[in-house]
Coordinates of C-alpha atoms in Angstrom, one line a residue:
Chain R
X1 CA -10.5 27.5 -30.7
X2 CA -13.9 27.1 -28.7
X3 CA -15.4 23.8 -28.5
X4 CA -19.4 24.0 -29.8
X5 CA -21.5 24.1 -26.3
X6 CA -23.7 21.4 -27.4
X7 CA -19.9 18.9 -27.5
X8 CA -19.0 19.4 -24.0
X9 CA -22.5 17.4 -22.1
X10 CA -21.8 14.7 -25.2
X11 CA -18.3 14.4 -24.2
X12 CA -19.4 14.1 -20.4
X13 CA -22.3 11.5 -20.8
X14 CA -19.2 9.6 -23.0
X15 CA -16.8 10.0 -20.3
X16 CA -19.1 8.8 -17.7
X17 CA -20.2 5.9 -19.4
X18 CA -16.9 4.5 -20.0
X19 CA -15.9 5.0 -16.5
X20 CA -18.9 3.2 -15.4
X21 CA -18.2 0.3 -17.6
X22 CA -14.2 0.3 -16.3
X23 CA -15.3 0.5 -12.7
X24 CA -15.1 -2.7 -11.0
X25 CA -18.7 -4.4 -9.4
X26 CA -17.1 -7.4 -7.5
X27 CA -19.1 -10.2 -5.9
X28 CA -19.3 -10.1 -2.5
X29 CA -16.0 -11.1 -1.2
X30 CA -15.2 -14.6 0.4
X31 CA -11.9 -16.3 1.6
X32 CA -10.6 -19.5 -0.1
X33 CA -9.6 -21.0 3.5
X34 CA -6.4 -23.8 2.7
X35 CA -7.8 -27.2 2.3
X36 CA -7.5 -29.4 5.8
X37 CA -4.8 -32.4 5.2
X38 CA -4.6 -35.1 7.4
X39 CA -2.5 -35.2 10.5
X40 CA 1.0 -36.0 10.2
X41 CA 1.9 -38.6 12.5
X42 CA 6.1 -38.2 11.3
X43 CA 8.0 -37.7 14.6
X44 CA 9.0 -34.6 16.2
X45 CA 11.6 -32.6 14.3
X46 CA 12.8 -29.2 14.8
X47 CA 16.6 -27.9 13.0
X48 CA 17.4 -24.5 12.6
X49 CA 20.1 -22.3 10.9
X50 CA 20.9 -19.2 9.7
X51 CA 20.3 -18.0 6.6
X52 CA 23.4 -16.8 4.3
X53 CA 24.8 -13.2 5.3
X54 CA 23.8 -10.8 2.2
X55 CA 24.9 -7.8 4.4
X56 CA 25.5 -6.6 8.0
X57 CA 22.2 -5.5 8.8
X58 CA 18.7 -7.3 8.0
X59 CA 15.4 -7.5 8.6
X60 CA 12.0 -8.6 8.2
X61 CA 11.9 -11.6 6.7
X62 CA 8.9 -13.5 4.7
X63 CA 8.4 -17.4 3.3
X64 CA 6.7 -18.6 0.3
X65 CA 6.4 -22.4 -0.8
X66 CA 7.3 -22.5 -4.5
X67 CA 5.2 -24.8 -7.0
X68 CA 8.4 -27.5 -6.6
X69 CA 8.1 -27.6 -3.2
X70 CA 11.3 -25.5 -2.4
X71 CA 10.5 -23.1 0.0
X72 CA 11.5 -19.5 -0.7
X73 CA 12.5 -16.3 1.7
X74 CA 13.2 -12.5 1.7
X75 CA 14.2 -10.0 3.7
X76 CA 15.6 -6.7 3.5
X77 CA 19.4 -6.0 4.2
X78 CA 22.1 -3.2 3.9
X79 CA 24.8 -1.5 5.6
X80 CA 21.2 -0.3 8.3
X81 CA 18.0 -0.2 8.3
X82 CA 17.1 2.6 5.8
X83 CA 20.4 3.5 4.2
X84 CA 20.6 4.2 0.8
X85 CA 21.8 0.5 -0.2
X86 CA 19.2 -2.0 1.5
X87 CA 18.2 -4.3 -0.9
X88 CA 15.4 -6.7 -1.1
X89 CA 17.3 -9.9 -0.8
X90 CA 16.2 -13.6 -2.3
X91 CA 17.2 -17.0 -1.6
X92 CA 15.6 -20.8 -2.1
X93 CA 16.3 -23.5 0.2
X94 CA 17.1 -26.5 -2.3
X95 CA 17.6 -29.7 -1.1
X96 CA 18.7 -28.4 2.7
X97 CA 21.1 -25.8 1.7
X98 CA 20.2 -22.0 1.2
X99 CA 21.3 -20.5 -2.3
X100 CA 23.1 -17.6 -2.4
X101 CA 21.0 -14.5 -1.8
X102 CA 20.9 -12.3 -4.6
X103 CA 18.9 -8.7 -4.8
X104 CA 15.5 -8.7 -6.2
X105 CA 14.5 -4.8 -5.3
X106 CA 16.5 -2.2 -5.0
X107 CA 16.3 1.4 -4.2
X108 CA 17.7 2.2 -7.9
X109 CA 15.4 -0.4 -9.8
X110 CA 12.6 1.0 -8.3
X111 CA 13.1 4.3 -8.9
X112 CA 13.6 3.5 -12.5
X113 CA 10.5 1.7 -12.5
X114 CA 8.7 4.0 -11.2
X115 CA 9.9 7.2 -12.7
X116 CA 10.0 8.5 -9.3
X117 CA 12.6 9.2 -6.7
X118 CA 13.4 6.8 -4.1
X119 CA 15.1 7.4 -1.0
X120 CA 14.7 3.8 1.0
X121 CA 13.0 0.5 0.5
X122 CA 12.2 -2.1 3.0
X123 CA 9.5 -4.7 4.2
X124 CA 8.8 -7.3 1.5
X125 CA 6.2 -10.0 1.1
X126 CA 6.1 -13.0 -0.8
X127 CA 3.4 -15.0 -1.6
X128 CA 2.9 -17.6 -4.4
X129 CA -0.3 -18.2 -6.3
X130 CA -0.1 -21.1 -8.9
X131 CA 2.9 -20.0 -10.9
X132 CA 3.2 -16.7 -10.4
X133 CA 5.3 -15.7 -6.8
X134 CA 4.3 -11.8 -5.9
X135 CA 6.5 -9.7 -4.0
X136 CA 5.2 -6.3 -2.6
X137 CA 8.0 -3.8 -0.5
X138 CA 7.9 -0.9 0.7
X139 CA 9.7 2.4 -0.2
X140 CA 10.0 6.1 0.9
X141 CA 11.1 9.4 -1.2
X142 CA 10.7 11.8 1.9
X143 CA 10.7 11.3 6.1
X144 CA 10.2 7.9 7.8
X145 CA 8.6 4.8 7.0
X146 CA 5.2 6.5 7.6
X147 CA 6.0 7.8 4.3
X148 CA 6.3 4.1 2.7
X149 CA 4.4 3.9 -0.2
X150 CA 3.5 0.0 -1.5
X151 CA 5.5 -1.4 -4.9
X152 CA 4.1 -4.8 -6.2
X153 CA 6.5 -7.1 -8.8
X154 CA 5.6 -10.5 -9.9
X155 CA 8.1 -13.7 -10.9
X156 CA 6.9 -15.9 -13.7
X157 CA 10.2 -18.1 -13.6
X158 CA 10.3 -19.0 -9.3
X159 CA 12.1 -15.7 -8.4
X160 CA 14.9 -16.0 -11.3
X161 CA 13.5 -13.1 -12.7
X162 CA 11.1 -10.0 -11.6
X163 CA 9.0 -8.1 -14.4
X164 CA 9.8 -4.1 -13.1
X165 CA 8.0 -3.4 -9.8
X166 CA 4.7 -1.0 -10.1
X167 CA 3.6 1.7 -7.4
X168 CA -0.1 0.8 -6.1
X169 CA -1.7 4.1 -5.5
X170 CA -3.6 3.6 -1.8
X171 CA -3.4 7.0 0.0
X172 CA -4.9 10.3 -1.4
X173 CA -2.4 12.6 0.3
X174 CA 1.2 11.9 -1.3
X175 CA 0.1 8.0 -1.8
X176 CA 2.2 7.8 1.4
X177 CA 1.4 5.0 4.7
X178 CA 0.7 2.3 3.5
X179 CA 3.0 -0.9 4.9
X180 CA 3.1 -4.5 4.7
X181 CA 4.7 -7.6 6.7
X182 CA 2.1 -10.3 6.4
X183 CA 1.4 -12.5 3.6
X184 CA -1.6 -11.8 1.6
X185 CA -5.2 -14.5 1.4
X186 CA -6.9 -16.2 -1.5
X187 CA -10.3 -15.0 -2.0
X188 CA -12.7 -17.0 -4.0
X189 CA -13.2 -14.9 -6.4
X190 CA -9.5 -15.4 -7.8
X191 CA -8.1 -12.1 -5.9
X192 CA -6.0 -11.6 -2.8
X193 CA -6.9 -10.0 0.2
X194 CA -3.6 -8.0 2.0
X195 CA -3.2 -7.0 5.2
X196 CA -1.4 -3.7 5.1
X197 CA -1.5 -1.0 7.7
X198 CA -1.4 3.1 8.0
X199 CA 1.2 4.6 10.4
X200 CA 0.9 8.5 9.1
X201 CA -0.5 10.4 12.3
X202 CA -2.8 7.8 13.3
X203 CA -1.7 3.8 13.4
X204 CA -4.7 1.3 12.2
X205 CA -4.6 -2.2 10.0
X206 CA -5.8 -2.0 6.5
X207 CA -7.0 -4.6 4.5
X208 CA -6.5 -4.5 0.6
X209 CA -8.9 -6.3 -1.7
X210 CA -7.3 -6.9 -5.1
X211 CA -8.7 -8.4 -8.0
X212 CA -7.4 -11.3 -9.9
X213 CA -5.1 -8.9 -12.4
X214 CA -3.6 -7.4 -9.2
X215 CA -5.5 -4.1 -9.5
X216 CA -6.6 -2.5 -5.3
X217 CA -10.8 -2.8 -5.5
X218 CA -11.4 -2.3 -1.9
X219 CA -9.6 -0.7 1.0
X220 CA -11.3 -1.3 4.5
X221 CA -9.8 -0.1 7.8
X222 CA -9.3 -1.9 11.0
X223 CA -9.9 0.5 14.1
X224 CA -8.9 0.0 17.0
X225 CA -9.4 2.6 20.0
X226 CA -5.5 2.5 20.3
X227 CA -2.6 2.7 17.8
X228 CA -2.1 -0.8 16.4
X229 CA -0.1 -1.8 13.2
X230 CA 1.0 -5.3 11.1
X231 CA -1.8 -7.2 10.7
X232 CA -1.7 -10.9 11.1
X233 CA -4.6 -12.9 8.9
X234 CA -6.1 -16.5 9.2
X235 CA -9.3 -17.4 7.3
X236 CA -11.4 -19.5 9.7
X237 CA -14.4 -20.1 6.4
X238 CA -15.3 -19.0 3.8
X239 CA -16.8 -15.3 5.5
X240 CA -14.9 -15.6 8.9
X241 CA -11.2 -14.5 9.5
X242 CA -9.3 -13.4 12.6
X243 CA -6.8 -10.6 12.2
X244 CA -3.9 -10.0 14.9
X245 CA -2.3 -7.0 14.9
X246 CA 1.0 -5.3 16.4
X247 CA 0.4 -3.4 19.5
X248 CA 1.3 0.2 18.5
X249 CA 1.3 1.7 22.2
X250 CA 0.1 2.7 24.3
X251 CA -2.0 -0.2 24.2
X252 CA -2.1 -3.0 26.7
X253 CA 1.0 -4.5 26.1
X254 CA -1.3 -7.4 24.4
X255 CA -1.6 -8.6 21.0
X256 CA -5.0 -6.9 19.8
X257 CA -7.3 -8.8 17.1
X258 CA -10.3 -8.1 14.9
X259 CA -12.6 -10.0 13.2
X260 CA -14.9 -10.3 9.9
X261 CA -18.0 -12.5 9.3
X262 CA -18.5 -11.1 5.7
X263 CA -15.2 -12.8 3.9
X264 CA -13.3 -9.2 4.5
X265 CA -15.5 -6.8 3.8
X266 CA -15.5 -5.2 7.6
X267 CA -13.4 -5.9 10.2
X268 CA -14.4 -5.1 14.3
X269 CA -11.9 -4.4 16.6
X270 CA -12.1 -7.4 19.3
X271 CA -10.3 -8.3 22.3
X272 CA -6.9 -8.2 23.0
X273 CA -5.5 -11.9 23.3
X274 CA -3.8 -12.7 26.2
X275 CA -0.8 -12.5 24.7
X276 CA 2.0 -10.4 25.2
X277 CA 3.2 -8.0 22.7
X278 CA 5.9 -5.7 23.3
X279 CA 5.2 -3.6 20.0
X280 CA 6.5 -6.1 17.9
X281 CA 5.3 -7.8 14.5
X282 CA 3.4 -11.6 14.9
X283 CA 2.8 -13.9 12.7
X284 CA 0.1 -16.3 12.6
X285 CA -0.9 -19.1 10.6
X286 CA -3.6 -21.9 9.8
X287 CA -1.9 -25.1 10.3
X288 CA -3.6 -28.1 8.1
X289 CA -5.1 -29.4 10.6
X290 CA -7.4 -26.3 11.6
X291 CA -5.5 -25.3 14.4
X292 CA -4.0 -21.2 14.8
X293 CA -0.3 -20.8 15.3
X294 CA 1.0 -17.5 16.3
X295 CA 4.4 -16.7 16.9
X296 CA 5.7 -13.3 18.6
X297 CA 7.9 -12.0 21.5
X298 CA 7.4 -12.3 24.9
X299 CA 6.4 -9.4 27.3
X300 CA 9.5 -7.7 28.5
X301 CA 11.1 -6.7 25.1
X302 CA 12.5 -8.9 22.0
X303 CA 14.7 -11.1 23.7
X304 CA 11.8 -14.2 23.7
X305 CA 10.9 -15.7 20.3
X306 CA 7.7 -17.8 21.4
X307 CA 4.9 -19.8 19.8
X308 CA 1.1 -20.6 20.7
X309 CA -1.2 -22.5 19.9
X310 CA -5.2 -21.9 19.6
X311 CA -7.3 -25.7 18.9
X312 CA -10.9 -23.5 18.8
X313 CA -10.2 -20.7 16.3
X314 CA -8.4 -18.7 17.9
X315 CA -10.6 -18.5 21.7
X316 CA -7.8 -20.0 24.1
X317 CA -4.2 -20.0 23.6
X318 CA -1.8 -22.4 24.8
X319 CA 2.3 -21.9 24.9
X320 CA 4.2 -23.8 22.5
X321 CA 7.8 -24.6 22.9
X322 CA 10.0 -21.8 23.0
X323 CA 12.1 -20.9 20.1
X324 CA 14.5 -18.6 21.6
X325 CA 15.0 -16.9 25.3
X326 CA 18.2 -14.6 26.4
X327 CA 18.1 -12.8 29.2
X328 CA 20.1 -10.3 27.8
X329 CA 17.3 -7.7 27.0
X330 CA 19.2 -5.9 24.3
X331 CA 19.0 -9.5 22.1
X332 CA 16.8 -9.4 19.3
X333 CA 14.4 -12.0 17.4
X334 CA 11.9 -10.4 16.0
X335 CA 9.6 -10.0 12.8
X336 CA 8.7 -13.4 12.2
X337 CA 7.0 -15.1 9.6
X338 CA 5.3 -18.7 9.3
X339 CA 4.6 -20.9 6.8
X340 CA 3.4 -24.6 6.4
X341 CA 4.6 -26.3 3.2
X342 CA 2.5 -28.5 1.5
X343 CA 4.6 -31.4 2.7
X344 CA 3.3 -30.2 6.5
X345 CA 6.6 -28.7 7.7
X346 CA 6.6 -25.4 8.9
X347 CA 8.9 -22.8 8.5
X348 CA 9.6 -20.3 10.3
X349 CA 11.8 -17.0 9.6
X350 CA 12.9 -14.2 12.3
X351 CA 15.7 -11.6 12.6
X352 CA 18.1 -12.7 14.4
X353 CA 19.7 -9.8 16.7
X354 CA 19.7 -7.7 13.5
X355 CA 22.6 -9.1 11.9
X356 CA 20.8 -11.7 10.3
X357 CA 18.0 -13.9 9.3
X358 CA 17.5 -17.5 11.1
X359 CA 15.3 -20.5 9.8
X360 CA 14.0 -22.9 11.6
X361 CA 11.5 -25.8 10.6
X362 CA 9.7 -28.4 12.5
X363 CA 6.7 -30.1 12.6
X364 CA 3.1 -30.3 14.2
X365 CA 4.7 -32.9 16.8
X366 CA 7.5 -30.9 18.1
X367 CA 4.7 -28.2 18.6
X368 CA 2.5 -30.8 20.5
X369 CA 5.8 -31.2 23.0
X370 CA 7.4 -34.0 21.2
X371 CA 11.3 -34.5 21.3
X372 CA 13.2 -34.9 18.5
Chain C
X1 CA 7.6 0.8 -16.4
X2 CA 4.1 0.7 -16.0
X3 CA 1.5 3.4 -18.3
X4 CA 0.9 5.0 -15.0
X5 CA 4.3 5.8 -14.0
X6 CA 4.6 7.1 -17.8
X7 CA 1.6 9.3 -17.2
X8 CA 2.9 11.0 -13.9
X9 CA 6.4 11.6 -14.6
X10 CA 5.4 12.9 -17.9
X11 CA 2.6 15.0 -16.7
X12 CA 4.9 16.6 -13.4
X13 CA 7.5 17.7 -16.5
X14 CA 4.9 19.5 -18.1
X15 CA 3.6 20.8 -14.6
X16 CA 6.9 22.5 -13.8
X17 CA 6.4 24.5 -17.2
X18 CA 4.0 25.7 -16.5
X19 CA 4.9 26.6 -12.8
X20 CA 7.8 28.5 -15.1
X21 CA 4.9 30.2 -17.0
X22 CA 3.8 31.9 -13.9
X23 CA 6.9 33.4 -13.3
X24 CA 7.9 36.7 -14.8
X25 CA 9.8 36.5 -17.8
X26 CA 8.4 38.8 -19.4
X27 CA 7.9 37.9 -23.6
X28 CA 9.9 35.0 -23.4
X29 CA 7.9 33.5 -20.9
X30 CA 6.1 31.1 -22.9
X31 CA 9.3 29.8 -24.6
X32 CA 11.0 29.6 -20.9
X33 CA 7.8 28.0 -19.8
X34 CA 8.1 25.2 -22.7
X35 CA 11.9 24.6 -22.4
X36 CA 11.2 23.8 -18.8
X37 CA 9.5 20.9 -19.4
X38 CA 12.4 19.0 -21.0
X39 CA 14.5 20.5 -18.4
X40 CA 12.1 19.1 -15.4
X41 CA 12.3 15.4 -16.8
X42 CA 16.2 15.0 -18.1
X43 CA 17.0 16.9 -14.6
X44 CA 15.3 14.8 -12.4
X45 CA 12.9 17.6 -11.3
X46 CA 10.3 15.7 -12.7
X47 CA 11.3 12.4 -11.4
X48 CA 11.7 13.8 -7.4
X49 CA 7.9 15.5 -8.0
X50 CA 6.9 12.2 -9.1
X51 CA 8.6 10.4 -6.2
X52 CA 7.2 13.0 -3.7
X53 CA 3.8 14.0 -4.7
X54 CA 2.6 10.7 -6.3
X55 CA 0.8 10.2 -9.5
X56 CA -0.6 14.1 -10.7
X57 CA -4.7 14.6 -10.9
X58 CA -5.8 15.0 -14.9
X59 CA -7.3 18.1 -13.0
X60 CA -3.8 19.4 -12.7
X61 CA -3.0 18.2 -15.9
X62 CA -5.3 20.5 -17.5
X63 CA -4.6 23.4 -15.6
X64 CA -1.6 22.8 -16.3
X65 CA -1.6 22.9 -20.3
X66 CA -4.2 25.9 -19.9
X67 CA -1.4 27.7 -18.4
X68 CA 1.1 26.6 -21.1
X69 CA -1.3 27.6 -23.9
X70 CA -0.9 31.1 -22.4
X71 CA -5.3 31.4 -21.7
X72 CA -5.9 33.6 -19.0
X73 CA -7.7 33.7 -16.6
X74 CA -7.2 30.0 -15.3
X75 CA -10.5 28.2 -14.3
X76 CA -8.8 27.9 -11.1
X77 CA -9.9 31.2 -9.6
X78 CA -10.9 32.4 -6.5
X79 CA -14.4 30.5 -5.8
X80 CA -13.8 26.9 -7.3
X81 CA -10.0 27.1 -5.2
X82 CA -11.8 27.7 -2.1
X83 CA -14.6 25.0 -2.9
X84 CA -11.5 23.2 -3.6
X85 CA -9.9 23.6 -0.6
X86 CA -13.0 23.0 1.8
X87 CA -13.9 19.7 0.5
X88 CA -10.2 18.4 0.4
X89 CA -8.7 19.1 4.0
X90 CA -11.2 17.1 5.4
X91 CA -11.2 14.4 2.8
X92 CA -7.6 13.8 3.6
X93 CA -7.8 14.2 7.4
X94 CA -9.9 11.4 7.2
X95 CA -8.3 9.7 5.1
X96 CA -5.3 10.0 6.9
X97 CA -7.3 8.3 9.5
X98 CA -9.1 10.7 11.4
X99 CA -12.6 9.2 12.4
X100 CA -13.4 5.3 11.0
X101 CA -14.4 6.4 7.8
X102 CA -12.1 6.5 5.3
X103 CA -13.6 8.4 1.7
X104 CA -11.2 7.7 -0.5
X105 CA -11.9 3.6 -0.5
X106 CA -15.1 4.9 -2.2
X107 CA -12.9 5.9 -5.2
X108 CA -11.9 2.1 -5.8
X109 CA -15.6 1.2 -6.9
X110 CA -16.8 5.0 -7.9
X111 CA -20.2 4.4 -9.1
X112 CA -22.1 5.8 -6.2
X113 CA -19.8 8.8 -7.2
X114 CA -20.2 8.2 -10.7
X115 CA -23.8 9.2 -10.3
X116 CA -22.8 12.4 -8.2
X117 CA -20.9 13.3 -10.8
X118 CA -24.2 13.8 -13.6
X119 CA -25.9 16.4 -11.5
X120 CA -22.2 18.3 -10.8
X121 CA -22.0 17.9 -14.8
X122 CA -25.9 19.2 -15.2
X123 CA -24.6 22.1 -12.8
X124 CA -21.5 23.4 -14.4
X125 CA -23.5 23.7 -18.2
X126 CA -26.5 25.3 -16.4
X127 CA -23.6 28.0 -14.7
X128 CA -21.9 28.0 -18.1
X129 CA -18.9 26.6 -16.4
X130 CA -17.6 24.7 -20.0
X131 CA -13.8 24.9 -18.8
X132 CA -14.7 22.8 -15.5
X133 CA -17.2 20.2 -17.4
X134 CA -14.3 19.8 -20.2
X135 CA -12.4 19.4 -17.2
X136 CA -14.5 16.8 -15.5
X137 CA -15.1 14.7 -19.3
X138 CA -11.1 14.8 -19.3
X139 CA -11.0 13.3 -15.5
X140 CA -13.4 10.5 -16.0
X141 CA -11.8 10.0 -19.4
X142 CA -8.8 9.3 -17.7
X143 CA -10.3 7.2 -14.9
X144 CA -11.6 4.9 -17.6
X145 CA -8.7 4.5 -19.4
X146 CA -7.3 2.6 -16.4
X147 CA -4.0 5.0 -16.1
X148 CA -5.7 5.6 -12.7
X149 CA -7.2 3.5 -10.1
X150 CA -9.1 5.6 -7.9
X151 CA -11.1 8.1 -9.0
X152 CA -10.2 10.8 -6.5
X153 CA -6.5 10.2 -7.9
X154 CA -8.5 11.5 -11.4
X155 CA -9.9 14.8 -9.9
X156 CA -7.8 16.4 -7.5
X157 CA -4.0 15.9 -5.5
X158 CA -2.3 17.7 -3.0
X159 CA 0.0 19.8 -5.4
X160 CA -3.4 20.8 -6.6
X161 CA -5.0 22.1 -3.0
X162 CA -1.8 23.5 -2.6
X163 CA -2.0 26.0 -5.6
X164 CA -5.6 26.2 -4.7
X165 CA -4.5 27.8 -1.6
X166 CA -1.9 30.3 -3.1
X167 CA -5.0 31.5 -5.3
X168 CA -6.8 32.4 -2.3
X169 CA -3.7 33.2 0.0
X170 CA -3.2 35.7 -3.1
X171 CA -6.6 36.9 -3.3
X172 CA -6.8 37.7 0.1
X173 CA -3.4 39.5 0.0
X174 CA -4.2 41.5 -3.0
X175 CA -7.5 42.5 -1.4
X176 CA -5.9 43.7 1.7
X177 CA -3.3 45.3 -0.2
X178 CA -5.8 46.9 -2.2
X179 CA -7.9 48.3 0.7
X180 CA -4.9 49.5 2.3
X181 CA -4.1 51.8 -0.7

């Protein structure tokens, strides 16, 4: 059968126009920076624990504050990093006591979901928006993690239950290198900004604009003149944000930053901090009050778990009290994550010398050198 | 399981038949060719293509069911392969992050390539090339059915530069062949 000539430009001039109308024409972006509270004058507090053992190994752990105020983590665990049975595990902190974690991704699930086969899984993120908490992981079919492509799932019920995760598509070649670790931003628009980052022969931050139904609208990359990786992101306003970002080496041995004065839309490489970073994830947040917190390892490897503190967006740093220091430098705390509950506490989540995850929460005046 | 996922399992099943269909079989080929395709997705051929390769081009697609349907000679000859093949290595060396730019973000909001695509369209009908503007109706078509997000996920994928370049590895080697005789 041959189609009439005359169908096929009809057919075209259809085709076009409908893709036209599908394609997105955002607004320029802008971020939807957390509303300043007032100072909490409570005294210093700090407590921490471990979190309950789901398995011998974990690893990179993430916070989100549910709409009850219960404050949520998960991190991925198995018999090692990479095997065949790390799961994405889940627990709540209820009334000062961690509930059991139970598995909320696994490698199976997702290759069921996805109709595609899955070798590993790994890095989640949690973030809660109104009452929908998102998680987005990582998973490989072939090599490394540079091969990690991105999986997105989304709670309706506070993590009870998961609708069946969904592959983004953000890499032309194999859809492979793109990662996460840090917690996504509210744009004004309704969307979310997520930092992600590329690891597949070269090593750069990415930053992921999605609309408010979850779908990628912009992709913008973060270059540095030297590898760098896990981006970091505090909206300063409404168009300016500072990004930190992992030192991928052989950089400085600092933690490297970049900026954007157009809510996200470009981001220029700026100064290393002068921080150390011994190629290690950072975390930073915006505490109510304005102020940036950062917390990452010290310079000679992952044996320091330490905090600073920037009072002018992010120009001068100051140390904050140390969370943990070993001189054995084969002990681990690593990968944190930060988050300040609407309450003002802030929670903070790091591996703990790879066998587990540890939590600890204090407030603004513990950071400020209070005692408890 | 998401529409998307559907699509690309689905479409890697019928991509293995007609992989089959270029084998020798002789006059059972097309049969062969078909009975792959059930094969490929019960089998979990389809599923590891699908895990490995990513979500299949409707390019491939229709190449794909060309092949099935047993109508020779496929669109994908020598020329558009190797016009294939020199605008996609560099498209995915930079996107792989070679230089700051990064091309493929511009398939996220495709209108600027959108409009590219009407002169491309006014070019294949003025070079007769009707398979390759059915092809390109069948991409956007796709693109604006929201089964795929970026439009350079619509037109062209890896497993599709790679048979690009076995059609002009072949050519190449037939030619030599050829001359050498």
């Amino acid at each position: 059968m041959t189609l009439p000539r005359w169908l096929l430009p009809l057919l075209f001039v259809l085709a076009v126009a409908g893709a036209a109308w599908r394609a997105p024409t955002p607004s320029a972006p802008a971020f939807l920076p957390p509303p300043a509270l007032a100072k909490n004058d409570a005294p210093a507090s700090f407590a921490a624990a471990m979190l309950p053992t789901a398995a011998p190994s974990a690893h990179a752990a993430t916070l989100a504050e549910l709409p009850d105020g219960r404050i949520a983590a998960a991190w991925f665990a198995g018999a090692r990093e990479g095997a065949a049975d790390v799961a994405v595990w889940f627990t709540t902190l209820d009334a000062g006591a961690w509930s059991i974690p139970r598995q909320i991704a696994t490698r199976e699930g997702t290759a069921d979901a996805t109709l595609g086969f899955v070798r590993k899984i790994g890095n989640p993120v949690l973030y809660a928006e109104g009452t929908r908490l998102h998680l987005w992981y990582v998973s490989v079919a072939l090599g490394g993690w540079a091969g990690s492509s991105l999986n997105h799932s989304v709670s309706q019920d506070d993590g009870r239950t998961w609708a069946p995760p969904a592959r983004l598509q953000t890499s032309p070649f194999l859809n492979i290198s793109t990662l996460v670790r840090a917690p996504p931003l509210q744009l004004a628009d309704g969307g979310l900004g997520l930092p992600a980052y590329h690891e597949f022969i070269a090593k750069h931050g990415e930053w992921l604009r999605l609309s408010a139904d979850g779908m990628i609208i912009d992709k913008v990359r973060m270059v540095h003149d030297q590898r760098t990786l896990q981006p970091a992101i505090a909206a300063l306003d409404e168009r300016h944000a500072l990004a930190i970002l992992r030192d991928g080496g052989p950089g400085p041995g600092r933690i490297r930053s970049a900026t954007s004065d157009d809510g996200g839309q470009h981001w220029t490489a700026a100064n290393a901090l002068p921080l150390p970073n011994p190629n290690a994830s950072v975390a930073m947040l915006r505490l109510h009050g304005g102020r940036l917190l950062i917390a990452g390892n010290g310079a000679g490897n992952r044996n320091q778990l330490l905090l600073w503190i920037s009072d002018d967006d992010g120009k001068n740093w100051r140390p904050a009290p140390t969370v943990e220091n070993l001189a054995d430098p084969n002990a681990e705390f690593s990968y944190p994550a930060l988050l300040q509950a609407r309450d003002g506490q802030i929670h903070l989540a790091y591996t703990w010398r790879r066998q587990g995850i540890k939590h600890a929460a204090f407030n603004e005046a513990w950071l400020d050198g209070g005692t408890p | 399981m998401s529409p998307t996922a559907i699509y690309g399992f689905l479409t890697h099943g019928i991509v293995f038949g007609a992989f089959v269909a270029l084998l020798q079989l002789g006059s059972k080929r097309r049969i062969l060719a078909l009975a792959a395709i059930p094969v490929a997705l019960v089998a979990g051929i389809a599923s590891f293509m699908h895990g490995i390769i990513g979500t299949p081009s409707l390019t491939l697609l229709a190449l794909a069911i060309w092949q099935l349907a047993g109508r020779t000679p496929s669109p994908l000859a020598y020329r558009p392969a190797l016009i294939l093949i020199a605008f996609a290595l560099p498209f995915y060396a930079m996107a792989l992050g070679l230089g700051p730019l990064d091309p493929y973000a511009l398939g996220y909001q495709p209108l600027p390539l959108l409009a590219a695509s009407i002169p491309l369209a006014a070019l294949l009908w003025w070079r007769r090339l009707d398979c390759w503007l059915l092809i390109l109706a069948l991409d956007l078509a796709g693109y604006a059915s929201g089964l795929i997000s970026n439009l350079w996920d619509a037109l062209f994928d890896p497993l599709l530069v790679l048979v690009a370049l076995a059609v002009v590895i072949g050519q190449h080697v037939r030619s030599s062949v050829a001359s050498s005789g």
